[in-house]
Short mmCIF file of C-alpha atoms in Angstrom, two decimals:
data_model
loop_
_atom_site.label_atom_id
_atom_site.label_comp_id
_atom_site.label_asym_id
_atom_site.label_seq_id
_atom_site.Cartn_x
_atom_site.Cartn_y
_atom_site.Cartn_z
CA MET A 280 -12.68 27.19 -32.89
CA ARG A 281 -10.41 28.18 -35.76
CA ILE A 282 -6.95 26.68 -36.19
CA SER A 283 -5.41 29.88 -34.84
CA GLU A 284 -7.29 29.56 -31.59
CA LEU A 285 -6.47 25.86 -31.41
CA SER A 286 -2.83 26.88 -31.75
CA ARG A 287 -3.12 29.54 -29.08
CA ARG A 288 -4.89 27.28 -26.60
CA SER A 289 -2.64 24.26 -27.18
CA GLY A 290 0.62 26.15 -27.47
CA VAL A 291 1.35 24.16 -30.62
CA PRO A 292 2.39 26.32 -33.60
CA ASN A 293 0.00 26.67 -36.53
CA ALA A 294 2.41 25.01 -38.95
CA THR A 295 2.85 22.04 -36.64
CA ILE A 296 -0.90 21.56 -36.34
CA LYS A 297 -1.17 21.59 -40.12
CA TYR A 298 1.62 19.02 -40.29
CA TYR A 299 -0.24 16.78 -37.84
CA LEU A 300 -3.40 17.17 -39.94
CA ARG A 301 -1.53 16.19 -43.10
CA GLU A 302 0.08 13.19 -41.39
CA GLY A 303 -3.26 12.05 -40.02
CA LEU A 304 -2.31 12.38 -36.35
CA LEU A 305 -5.06 14.92 -35.87
CA PRO A 306 -8.46 14.28 -37.45
CA PRO A 307 -9.71 17.01 -39.81
CA GLY A 308 -11.99 19.71 -38.42
CA ARG A 309 -15.53 20.33 -39.55
CA ALA A 310 -15.23 22.20 -42.88
CA THR A 311 -17.05 25.53 -42.75
CA ALA A 312 -15.73 26.93 -46.05
CA GLN A 313 -13.38 25.98 -48.85
CA THR A 314 -10.31 26.74 -46.77
CA GLN A 315 -11.72 26.90 -43.27
CA ALA A 316 -12.50 24.35 -40.63
CA GLU A 317 -13.83 24.34 -37.10
CA TYR A 318 -12.02 22.47 -34.36
CA ASP A 319 -13.33 21.49 -30.98
CA ASP A 320 -12.15 20.33 -27.57
CA SER A 321 -11.49 16.82 -28.83
CA HIS A 322 -8.82 18.29 -31.11
CA LEU A 323 -7.32 20.15 -28.19
CA ARG A 324 -7.14 17.01 -26.07
CA ARG A 325 -5.71 15.06 -28.96
CA LEU A 326 -3.07 17.74 -29.55
CA ARG A 327 -1.99 17.52 -25.93
CA LEU A 328 -1.69 13.77 -26.22
CA ILE A 329 0.39 14.10 -29.42
CA ARG A 330 2.59 16.60 -27.65
CA ALA A 331 3.00 14.24 -24.73
CA LEU A 332 3.91 11.34 -27.00
CA THR A 333 6.30 13.20 -29.30
CA GLY A 334 7.63 16.20 -27.44
CA VAL A 335 7.91 14.73 -23.99
CA ARG A 336 9.48 11.39 -24.53
CA GLY A 337 10.62 11.71 -28.09
CA LEU A 338 8.48 9.18 -29.90
CA SER A 339 8.74 9.69 -33.63
CA VAL A 340 5.66 11.13 -35.33
CA ALA A 341 5.17 7.75 -37.00
CA ALA A 342 5.32 5.91 -33.66
CA ALA A 343 2.95 8.40 -32.06
CA LYS A 344 0.54 7.95 -34.95
CA GLN A 345 0.61 4.21 -34.39
CA VAL A 346 -0.36 4.66 -30.74
CA LEU A 347 -3.10 7.15 -31.58
CA ASP A 348 -4.48 4.92 -34.33
CA THR A 349 -4.62 1.97 -32.01
CA ILE A 350 -6.34 4.01 -29.31
CA ALA A 351 -8.80 5.31 -31.90
CA GLU A 352 -9.68 1.82 -33.07
CA GLU A 353 -10.52 0.71 -29.58
CA ASP A 354 -13.47 1.50 -27.46
CA GLN A 355 -12.24 4.66 -25.79
CA THR A 356 -14.46 4.17 -22.79
CA ASP A 357 -12.49 1.05 -21.95
CA THR A 358 -10.03 2.73 -19.62
CA HIS A 359 -7.92 -0.31 -19.05
CA HIS A 360 -7.42 -0.90 -22.70
CA VAL A 361 -6.50 2.69 -23.45
CA LEU A 362 -4.04 2.65 -20.56
CA GLY A 363 -2.68 -0.70 -21.62
CA LEU A 364 -1.90 0.65 -25.06
CA VAL A 365 -0.15 3.64 -23.62
CA PHE A 366 1.76 1.65 -21.04
CA GLY A 367 2.74 -0.88 -23.65
CA VAL A 368 4.52 1.65 -25.79
CA TRP A 369 8.23 1.53 -25.45
CA PRO A 370 9.98 4.91 -25.77
CA SER A 371 12.03 5.24 -28.91
CA GLY A 372 14.96 6.61 -26.97
CA SER A 373 15.72 3.47 -25.01
CA SER A 374 16.77 0.05 -26.18
CA LYS A 375 13.64 -0.75 -28.08
CA PRO A 376 12.46 -4.32 -28.11
CA GLU A 377 10.82 -5.56 -31.26
CA THR A 378 7.12 -4.93 -31.01
CA ALA A 379 4.62 -7.60 -31.78
CA ASP A 380 3.95 -6.68 -35.38
CA GLY A 381 3.62 -10.28 -36.45
CA GLN A 382 1.65 -10.92 -33.26
CA VAL A 383 4.05 -13.66 -32.24
CA PRO A 384 4.83 -13.27 -28.58
CA VAL A 385 8.52 -13.56 -27.80
CA GLU A 386 9.52 -16.28 -25.38
CA CYS A 387 10.46 -14.70 -22.08
CA PRO A 388 10.62 -17.63 -19.67
CA GLU A 389 12.18 -15.70 -16.81
CA THR A 390 9.73 -12.83 -17.02
CA ASP A 391 6.89 -15.34 -17.19
CA ALA A 392 8.14 -17.02 -14.03
CA LEU A 393 8.45 -13.64 -12.31
CA VAL A 394 5.01 -12.48 -13.43
CA ASP A 395 3.58 -15.77 -12.23
CA ALA A 396 5.27 -15.52 -8.85
CA MET A 397 3.95 -11.98 -8.45
CA GLY A 398 0.46 -13.06 -9.46
CA TRP A 399 0.37 -10.37 -12.12
CA THR A 400 -1.78 -10.39 -15.22
CA VAL A 401 0.34 -9.15 -18.08
CA SER A 402 -0.22 -9.37 -21.82
CA THR A 403 2.37 -11.48 -23.59
CA TYR A 404 2.69 -8.53 -25.98
CA ASN A 405 3.81 -6.10 -23.33
CA PRO A 406 7.25 -5.12 -24.71
CA ALA A 407 8.58 -4.65 -21.18
CA ARG A 408 8.67 -8.46 -20.80
CA GLN A 409 11.63 -8.84 -23.11
CA VAL A 410 13.59 -6.15 -21.36
CA ILE A 411 13.69 -8.22 -18.20
CA ASP A 412 14.85 -11.44 -19.82
CA ARG A 413 17.50 -9.54 -21.74
CA THR A 414 18.75 -7.67 -18.73
CA LEU A 415 19.14 -10.89 -16.79
CA GLU A 416 21.07 -12.39 -19.70
CA THR A 417 23.33 -9.35 -19.81
CA LEU A 418 23.99 -9.50 -16.08
CA ARG A 419 24.90 -13.17 -16.29
CA SER A 420 27.18 -12.59 -19.28
CA LEU A 421 28.98 -10.09 -17.07
CA GLY A 422 29.54 -12.60 -14.36
CA MET A 423 26.66 -11.82 -12.00
CA GLU A 424 24.63 -14.78 -10.88
CA GLN A 425 21.16 -13.38 -11.26
CA ASP A 426 17.88 -14.93 -12.22
CA TRP A 427 14.28 -13.79 -11.98
CA ARG A 428 14.19 -14.63 -8.28
CA SER A 429 16.71 -11.90 -7.53
CA LEU A 430 14.27 -9.43 -9.09
CA LEU A 431 11.35 -10.40 -6.85
CA PRO A 432 12.00 -7.74 -4.17
CA TYR A 433 12.37 -5.16 -6.93
CA ALA A 434 9.10 -6.33 -8.46
CA GLU A 435 7.39 -5.81 -5.12
CA LEU A 436 8.56 -2.20 -5.07
CA ALA A 437 7.56 -1.77 -8.72
CA ALA A 438 4.04 -2.87 -7.80
CA ARG A 439 3.87 -0.14 -5.18
CA THR A 440 5.19 2.39 -7.66
CA ALA A 441 2.52 1.39 -10.16
CA ARG A 442 -0.12 1.89 -7.49
CA LEU A 443 1.13 5.45 -6.94
CA ASP A 444 1.02 5.98 -10.70
CA LEU A 445 -2.54 4.78 -11.08
CA ASP A 446 -3.64 6.77 -8.02
CA GLN A 447 -2.77 9.91 -9.94
CA LEU A 448 -5.10 8.96 -12.78
CA GLU A 449 -8.10 8.21 -10.57
CA THR A 450 -9.52 11.72 -10.57
CA LEU A 451 -9.58 12.04 -14.36
CA LYS A 452 -12.79 11.19 -16.16
CA ASP A 453 -12.00 11.33 -19.86
CA PRO A 454 -10.12 8.22 -21.11
CA LEU A 455 -8.01 10.26 -23.53
CA GLU A 456 -7.07 12.61 -20.71
CA LYS A 457 -6.18 9.57 -18.61
CA ALA A 458 -4.07 8.33 -21.52
CA GLU A 459 -2.28 11.65 -21.79
CA ARG A 460 -1.59 11.71 -18.06
CA ALA A 461 -0.43 8.10 -18.18
CA VAL A 462 2.07 8.96 -20.90
CA LEU A 463 3.39 11.84 -18.86
CA LEU A 464 3.60 9.81 -15.68
CA THR A 465 5.18 6.81 -17.33
CA PHE A 466 7.64 8.45 -19.66
CA VAL A 467 8.38 11.84 -18.14
CA LEU A 468 8.66 10.55 -14.61
CA GLU A 469 11.07 7.75 -15.52
CA PRO A 470 14.30 9.76 -15.39
CA ALA A 471 13.18 11.31 -12.10
CA LEU A 472 12.51 7.89 -10.57
CA MET A 473 15.95 6.67 -11.62
CA ALA A 474 17.44 9.90 -10.28
CA LEU A 475 15.70 9.32 -6.94
CA ARG A 476 17.29 5.87 -6.84
CA ARG A 477 20.73 7.38 -7.40
CA LEU A 478 20.27 9.95 -4.68
CA ALA A 479 19.02 7.24 -2.34
CA GLN A 480 22.00 5.06 -3.27
CA GLU A 481 24.39 7.83 -2.29
CA ASP A 482 22.63 8.31 1.02
CA GLU A 483 22.47 4.57 1.71
CA SER A 484 26.16 4.28 0.88
CA ILE A 485 26.94 6.93 3.48
CA VAL A 486 24.76 5.17 6.03
CA ARG A 487 26.61 1.89 5.48
CA TYR A 488 30.17 2.88 4.72
CA GLY A 489 30.42 6.24 6.42
CA GLU A 490 30.92 9.62 4.95
CA SER A 491 34.32 10.16 3.36
CA PRO A 492 36.02 13.46 4.25
CA SER A 493 36.59 14.28 0.59
CA LEU A 494 32.92 13.88 -0.18
CA ALA A 495 31.87 15.85 2.86
CA ALA A 496 33.94 18.73 1.47
CA LEU A 497 31.74 18.61 -1.60
CA GLN A 498 28.64 19.24 0.45
CA PRO A 499 28.06 22.88 1.14
CA GLY A 500 24.58 22.70 2.64
CA ARG A 501 24.31 22.85 6.39
CA ARG A 502 27.80 21.70 7.20
CA ARG A 503 29.51 24.43 5.30
CA ALA A 504 26.99 27.01 6.41
CA ASP A 505 28.39 26.64 9.92
CA GLU A 506 31.88 27.47 8.77
CA HIS A 507 30.72 30.37 6.65
CA GLU A 508 32.82 33.41 7.62
CA MET B 982 50.06 -13.39 -17.40
CA ARG B 983 50.64 -12.37 -21.00
CA ILE B 984 48.24 -10.13 -22.89
CA SER B 985 46.86 -13.16 -24.74
CA GLU B 986 45.83 -14.81 -21.50
CA LEU B 987 44.43 -11.54 -20.20
CA SER B 988 42.35 -11.44 -23.37
CA ARG B 989 41.20 -15.00 -22.94
CA ARG B 990 40.27 -14.63 -19.30
CA SER B 991 38.54 -11.27 -19.72
CA GLY B 992 36.85 -12.04 -23.01
CA VAL B 993 38.12 -8.70 -24.31
CA PRO B 994 39.89 -8.93 -27.69
CA ASN B 995 43.64 -8.41 -27.83
CA ALA B 996 43.34 -5.33 -30.03
CA THR B 997 40.85 -3.75 -27.63
CA ILE B 998 43.16 -4.32 -24.67
CA LYS B 999 45.98 -2.63 -26.59
CA TYR B 1000 43.67 0.26 -27.35
CA TYR B 1001 42.82 0.62 -23.66
CA LEU B 1002 46.54 0.55 -22.85
CA ARG B 1003 47.25 3.30 -25.40
CA GLU B 1004 44.37 5.43 -24.14
CA GLY B 1005 45.51 5.00 -20.57
CA LEU B 1006 42.37 3.24 -19.35
CA LEU B 1007 44.44 0.23 -18.41
CA PRO B 1008 47.78 0.77 -16.65
CA PRO B 1009 50.79 -0.77 -18.40
CA GLY B 1010 51.93 -4.24 -17.38
CA ARG B 1011 55.31 -5.03 -15.88
CA ALA B 1012 57.76 -5.03 -18.81
CA THR B 1013 59.58 -8.38 -19.10
CA ALA B 1014 61.20 -7.73 -22.47
CA GLN B 1015 61.32 -5.07 -25.15
CA THR B 1016 57.91 -6.03 -26.48
CA GLN B 1017 56.46 -8.13 -23.66
CA ALA B 1018 54.72 -7.32 -20.45
CA GLU B 1019 53.19 -9.24 -17.58
CA TYR B 1020 49.68 -8.50 -16.42
CA ASP B 1021 48.03 -9.53 -13.18
CA ASP B 1022 44.63 -9.86 -11.56
CA SER B 1023 44.37 -6.11 -11.03
CA HIS B 1024 44.38 -5.73 -14.81
CA LEU B 1025 41.68 -8.33 -15.10
CA ARG B 1026 39.48 -6.57 -12.56
CA ARG B 1027 40.13 -3.24 -14.20
CA LEU B 1028 39.20 -4.66 -17.60
CA ARG B 1029 35.91 -5.93 -16.24
CA LEU B 1030 35.17 -2.49 -14.81
CA ILE B 1031 36.02 -0.84 -18.16
CA ARG B 1032 33.75 -3.32 -19.89
CA ALA B 1033 30.97 -2.54 -17.43
CA LEU B 1034 31.36 1.19 -17.92
CA THR B 1035 31.67 1.20 -21.70
CA GLY B 1036 30.04 -1.95 -23.01
CA VAL B 1037 27.17 -2.21 -20.60
CA ARG B 1038 25.81 1.23 -20.39
CA GLY B 1039 27.55 2.89 -23.28
CA LEU B 1040 29.80 5.42 -21.62
CA SER B 1041 32.32 6.75 -24.11
CA VAL B 1042 35.90 5.60 -23.61
CA ALA B 1043 36.75 9.17 -22.58
CA ALA B 1044 33.97 9.25 -19.99
CA ALA B 1045 34.98 5.84 -18.66
CA LYS B 1046 38.58 7.03 -18.36
CA GLN B 1047 37.41 10.00 -16.33
CA VAL B 1048 35.63 7.71 -13.88
CA LEU B 1049 38.60 5.35 -13.65
CA ASP B 1050 41.03 8.21 -13.14
CA THR B 1051 38.94 9.65 -10.37
CA ILE B 1052 38.63 6.28 -8.68
CA ALA B 1053 42.41 5.81 -9.02
CA GLU B 1054 43.13 9.17 -7.42
CA GLU B 1055 41.07 8.34 -4.40
CA ASP B 1056 41.80 6.07 -1.54
CA GLN B 1057 40.41 2.86 -2.94
CA THR B 1058 39.74 1.45 0.48
CA ASP B 1059 37.19 4.19 1.00
CA THR B 1060 34.21 2.19 -0.19
CA HIS B 1061 31.71 4.98 0.08
CA HIS B 1062 33.80 7.30 -2.00
CA VAL B 1063 34.40 4.74 -4.74
CA LEU B 1064 30.70 3.97 -4.81
CA GLY B 1065 29.84 7.65 -4.74
CA LEU B 1066 31.94 8.20 -7.84
CA VAL B 1067 30.31 5.34 -9.64
CA PHE B 1068 26.79 6.28 -8.58
CA GLY B 1069 27.43 9.90 -9.51
CA VAL B 1070 28.20 9.09 -13.12
CA TRP B 1071 25.39 9.82 -15.42
CA PRO B 1072 25.07 7.44 -18.37
CA SER B 1073 25.93 9.08 -21.66
CA GLY B 1074 22.85 7.60 -23.27
CA SER B 1075 20.31 9.53 -21.24
CA SER B 1076 19.66 13.23 -21.02
CA LYS B 1077 22.97 14.16 -19.52
CA PRO B 1078 23.00 17.00 -17.06
CA GLU B 1079 26.05 19.24 -17.02
CA THR B 1080 28.58 17.74 -14.66
CA ALA B 1081 30.31 19.86 -12.10
CA ASP B 1082 33.43 20.63 -14.10
CA GLY B 1083 33.63 24.14 -12.79
CA GLN B 1084 32.65 22.79 -9.36
CA VAL B 1085 29.71 25.14 -9.19
CA PRO B 1086 26.72 23.25 -7.89
CA VAL B 1087 23.57 23.89 -9.86
CA GLU B 1088 20.62 25.30 -7.94
CA CYS B 1089 18.01 22.60 -7.48
CA PRO B 1090 15.64 24.03 -4.90
CA GLU B 1091 12.99 21.35 -5.28
CA THR B 1092 15.43 18.47 -5.05
CA ASP B 1093 17.01 20.13 -2.02
CA ALA B 1094 13.61 20.35 -0.35
CA LEU B 1095 12.90 16.71 -1.18
CA VAL B 1096 16.32 15.51 0.02
CA ASP B 1097 15.80 17.50 3.20
CA ALA B 1098 12.36 16.04 3.79
CA MET B 1099 13.73 12.55 3.28
CA GLY B 1100 16.63 13.23 5.62
CA TRP B 1101 19.07 12.13 2.94
CA THR B 1102 22.71 13.15 2.71
CA VAL B 1103 23.46 13.88 -0.93
CA SER B 1104 26.38 15.71 -2.51
CA THR B 1105 25.36 18.88 -4.29
CA TYR B 1106 27.39 17.53 -7.20
CA ASN B 1107 25.29 14.43 -7.67
CA PRO B 1108 24.04 14.96 -11.23
CA ALA B 1109 20.79 13.19 -10.41
CA ARG B 1110 19.69 16.28 -8.48
CA GLN B 1111 19.15 18.31 -11.62
CA VAL B 1112 17.12 15.59 -13.25
CA ILE B 1113 14.44 15.91 -10.60
CA ASP B 1114 14.08 19.68 -10.78
CA ARG B 1115 13.95 19.50 -14.57
CA THR B 1116 11.40 16.73 -14.63
CA LEU B 1117 9.12 18.68 -12.31
CA GLU B 1118 9.47 21.74 -14.55
CA THR B 1119 8.61 19.64 -17.59
CA LEU B 1120 5.55 18.14 -15.91
CA ARG B 1121 4.31 21.59 -14.93
CA SER B 1122 4.90 22.96 -18.42
CA LEU B 1123 2.63 20.15 -19.61
CA GLY B 1124 -0.14 21.15 -17.29
CA MET B 1125 0.39 18.78 -14.38
CA GLU B 1126 0.44 20.37 -10.98
CA GLN B 1127 3.40 18.64 -9.46
CA ASP B 1128 6.02 19.76 -7.03
CA TRP B 1129 8.59 17.90 -4.95
CA ARG B 1130 5.94 16.87 -2.43
CA SER B 1131 4.23 14.71 -5.03
CA LEU B 1132 7.50 12.80 -5.39
CA LEU B 1133 7.79 11.96 -1.68
CA PRO B 1134 6.06 8.56 -1.88
CA TYR B 1135 8.22 7.72 -4.88
CA ALA B 1136 11.32 8.76 -2.94
CA GLU B 1137 10.32 6.40 -0.15
CA LEU B 1138 10.22 3.51 -2.62
CA ALA B 1139 13.52 4.65 -4.15
CA ALA B 1140 15.11 4.44 -0.71
CA ARG B 1141 13.98 0.82 -0.41
CA THR B 1142 15.30 0.08 -3.89
CA ALA B 1143 18.68 1.56 -2.97
CA ARG B 1144 18.79 -0.67 0.10
CA LEU B 1145 18.26 -3.72 -2.13
CA ASP B 1146 21.05 -2.45 -4.39
CA LEU B 1147 23.53 -1.98 -1.60
CA ASP B 1148 22.60 -5.33 -0.07
CA GLN B 1149 23.95 -6.97 -3.19
CA LEU B 1150 27.33 -5.30 -2.74
CA GLU B 1151 27.73 -6.30 0.92
CA THR B 1152 29.43 -9.63 0.26
CA LEU B 1153 32.14 -8.16 -1.98
CA LYS B 1154 35.44 -7.25 -0.35
CA ASP B 1155 37.48 -5.52 -3.03
CA PRO B 1156 36.40 -1.89 -3.57
CA LEU B 1157 37.02 -2.05 -7.31
CA GLU B 1158 34.89 -5.18 -7.49
CA LYS B 1159 32.22 -3.36 -5.51
CA ALA B 1160 32.52 -0.49 -8.00
CA GLU B 1161 32.12 -2.85 -10.94
CA ARG B 1162 29.08 -4.48 -9.37
CA ALA B 1163 27.64 -1.08 -8.53
CA VAL B 1164 27.95 -0.01 -12.16
CA LEU B 1165 26.20 -3.16 -13.30
CA LEU B 1166 23.44 -2.85 -10.71
CA THR B 1167 22.87 0.83 -11.30
CA PHE B 1168 23.10 1.02 -15.07
CA VAL B 1169 22.23 -2.45 -16.33
CA LEU B 1170 19.35 -2.93 -13.96
CA GLU B 1171 17.74 0.41 -14.81
CA PRO B 1172 15.80 -0.73 -17.89
CA ALA B 1173 14.63 -3.82 -16.02
CA LEU B 1174 13.34 -1.74 -13.11
CA MET B 1175 11.42 0.49 -15.48
CA ALA B 1176 10.14 -2.60 -17.27
CA LEU B 1177 8.92 -4.02 -13.96
CA ARG B 1178 7.04 -0.78 -13.36
CA ARG B 1179 5.35 -1.09 -16.77
CA LEU B 1180 4.33 -4.68 -16.13
CA ALA B 1181 3.02 -3.71 -12.72
CA GLN B 1182 1.13 -0.78 -14.25
CA GLU B 1183 -0.62 -3.13 -16.65
CA ASP B 1184 -1.58 -5.46 -13.83
CA GLU B 1185 -2.72 -2.61 -11.58
CA SER B 1186 -4.76 -1.19 -14.44
CA ILE B 1187 -6.54 -4.54 -14.78
CA VAL B 1188 -7.15 -4.67 -11.05
CA ARG B 1189 -8.76 -1.21 -11.08
CA TYR B 1190 -10.49 -0.99 -14.42
CA GLY B 1191 -11.13 -4.60 -15.22
CA GLU B 1192 -9.77 -6.74 -17.94
CA SER B 1193 -10.89 -5.78 -21.42
CA PRO B 1194 -12.00 -8.65 -23.64
CA SER B 1195 -9.69 -7.54 -26.45
CA LEU B 1196 -6.69 -7.63 -24.17
CA ALA B 1197 -7.65 -10.95 -22.69
CA ALA B 1198 -7.55 -12.31 -26.21
CA LEU B 1199 -3.93 -11.26 -26.35
CA GLN B 1200 -3.07 -13.44 -23.40
CA PRO B 1201 -2.49 -17.02 -24.36
CA GLY B 1202 -1.11 -18.37 -21.08
CA ARG B 1203 -3.52 -20.25 -18.85
CA ARG B 1204 -6.72 -18.87 -20.26
CA ARG B 1205 -6.08 -19.98 -23.79
CA ALA B 1206 -4.67 -23.29 -22.68
CA ASP B 1207 -8.18 -24.22 -21.53
CA GLU B 1208 -9.62 -23.57 -24.93
CA HIS B 1209 -6.86 -25.39 -26.68
CA GLU B 1210 -8.35 -27.67 -29.34
#
């Protein structure tokens, strides 16, 4: 297909596609004339993945390129590896741990103990490791006595969440499509999962401490429907 | 105690305490002389809460003041309400939904359906509601067929997570202390919970798709210890 059709089918503007081509995020099409090239479905899939990485969770174009390059270097039929690369990417928006450029794994003794206790297999280069050690440090500096053991019940729930995540990838055949879906599920779903926790916290708080009259007044829903004129 | 001792015991610099006093985040001490005031434990607790709201999760001083003011206006013995206020605050760092300034609840039909199905009681002003409807819209715009039903198993796990959260507040008596702890648990723990999910995803990916040789090479740990010299 021509670039115009690629644009139409992907929903990505012509100029943006050209920018991705210049930056090397999208491989060049098959040249059919001096100024024309043919693109195929692999370009379409790749565009969707770029869109997922940049548009959805706000990775910079440079960071997205790094992910794509790494995926491209690997055997794409190795699903676990493709997924591992995607899962290992930390979103630029959040507190970003240093990535293992120098390939020196950071010491994360508490995470290691937790991972061990859970029986998990986790690469020492997974940037999520550092987040856990740092969070525990922060909590302790704020006067909470927490160590990795206090995270064990949370880890158990995280394992179940991960199973739900991977379930949703099972039906997809193409590894790049799996990667795209994994990006969406991991990054896009994150705020919704944290939002679910907040809603559940409010409900659990009501269950334990009772509903305050002032808060009840803030809940139209069924209660207020009864009083409705 | 004098401001210098308040500073020492809270770990908050003198100048910062004075700034909080000027901005009204911290109520004035009891004046003992023209330029001296006495502070007590309530100031210390309040300072820790301010530190949790601003330092920990990066709420602006203005946003923190809003939370503190609202807590102050309420009956502080009403634990659920204090917690509700804290849980309802959306961190300034993340994609912040409009808060209910005008007291007009935003329509979130999918969240409402989900909350209903879960049997939760949630204020229509909980800003987390909007996050869920928006996330589902985003996922659909990216070609994933998702509606609130696909979030039900995640909501079930969120409910368990919330129970763990509230368990950790049970032992605390003072509502302001509970509020402080709730802020820490909700905001500070968030990155760690998402990190646990990423670690669990990597492990689950290995369980399902097998360990790739290239990734195994990235895992010193036990495996490499065997090969060591």
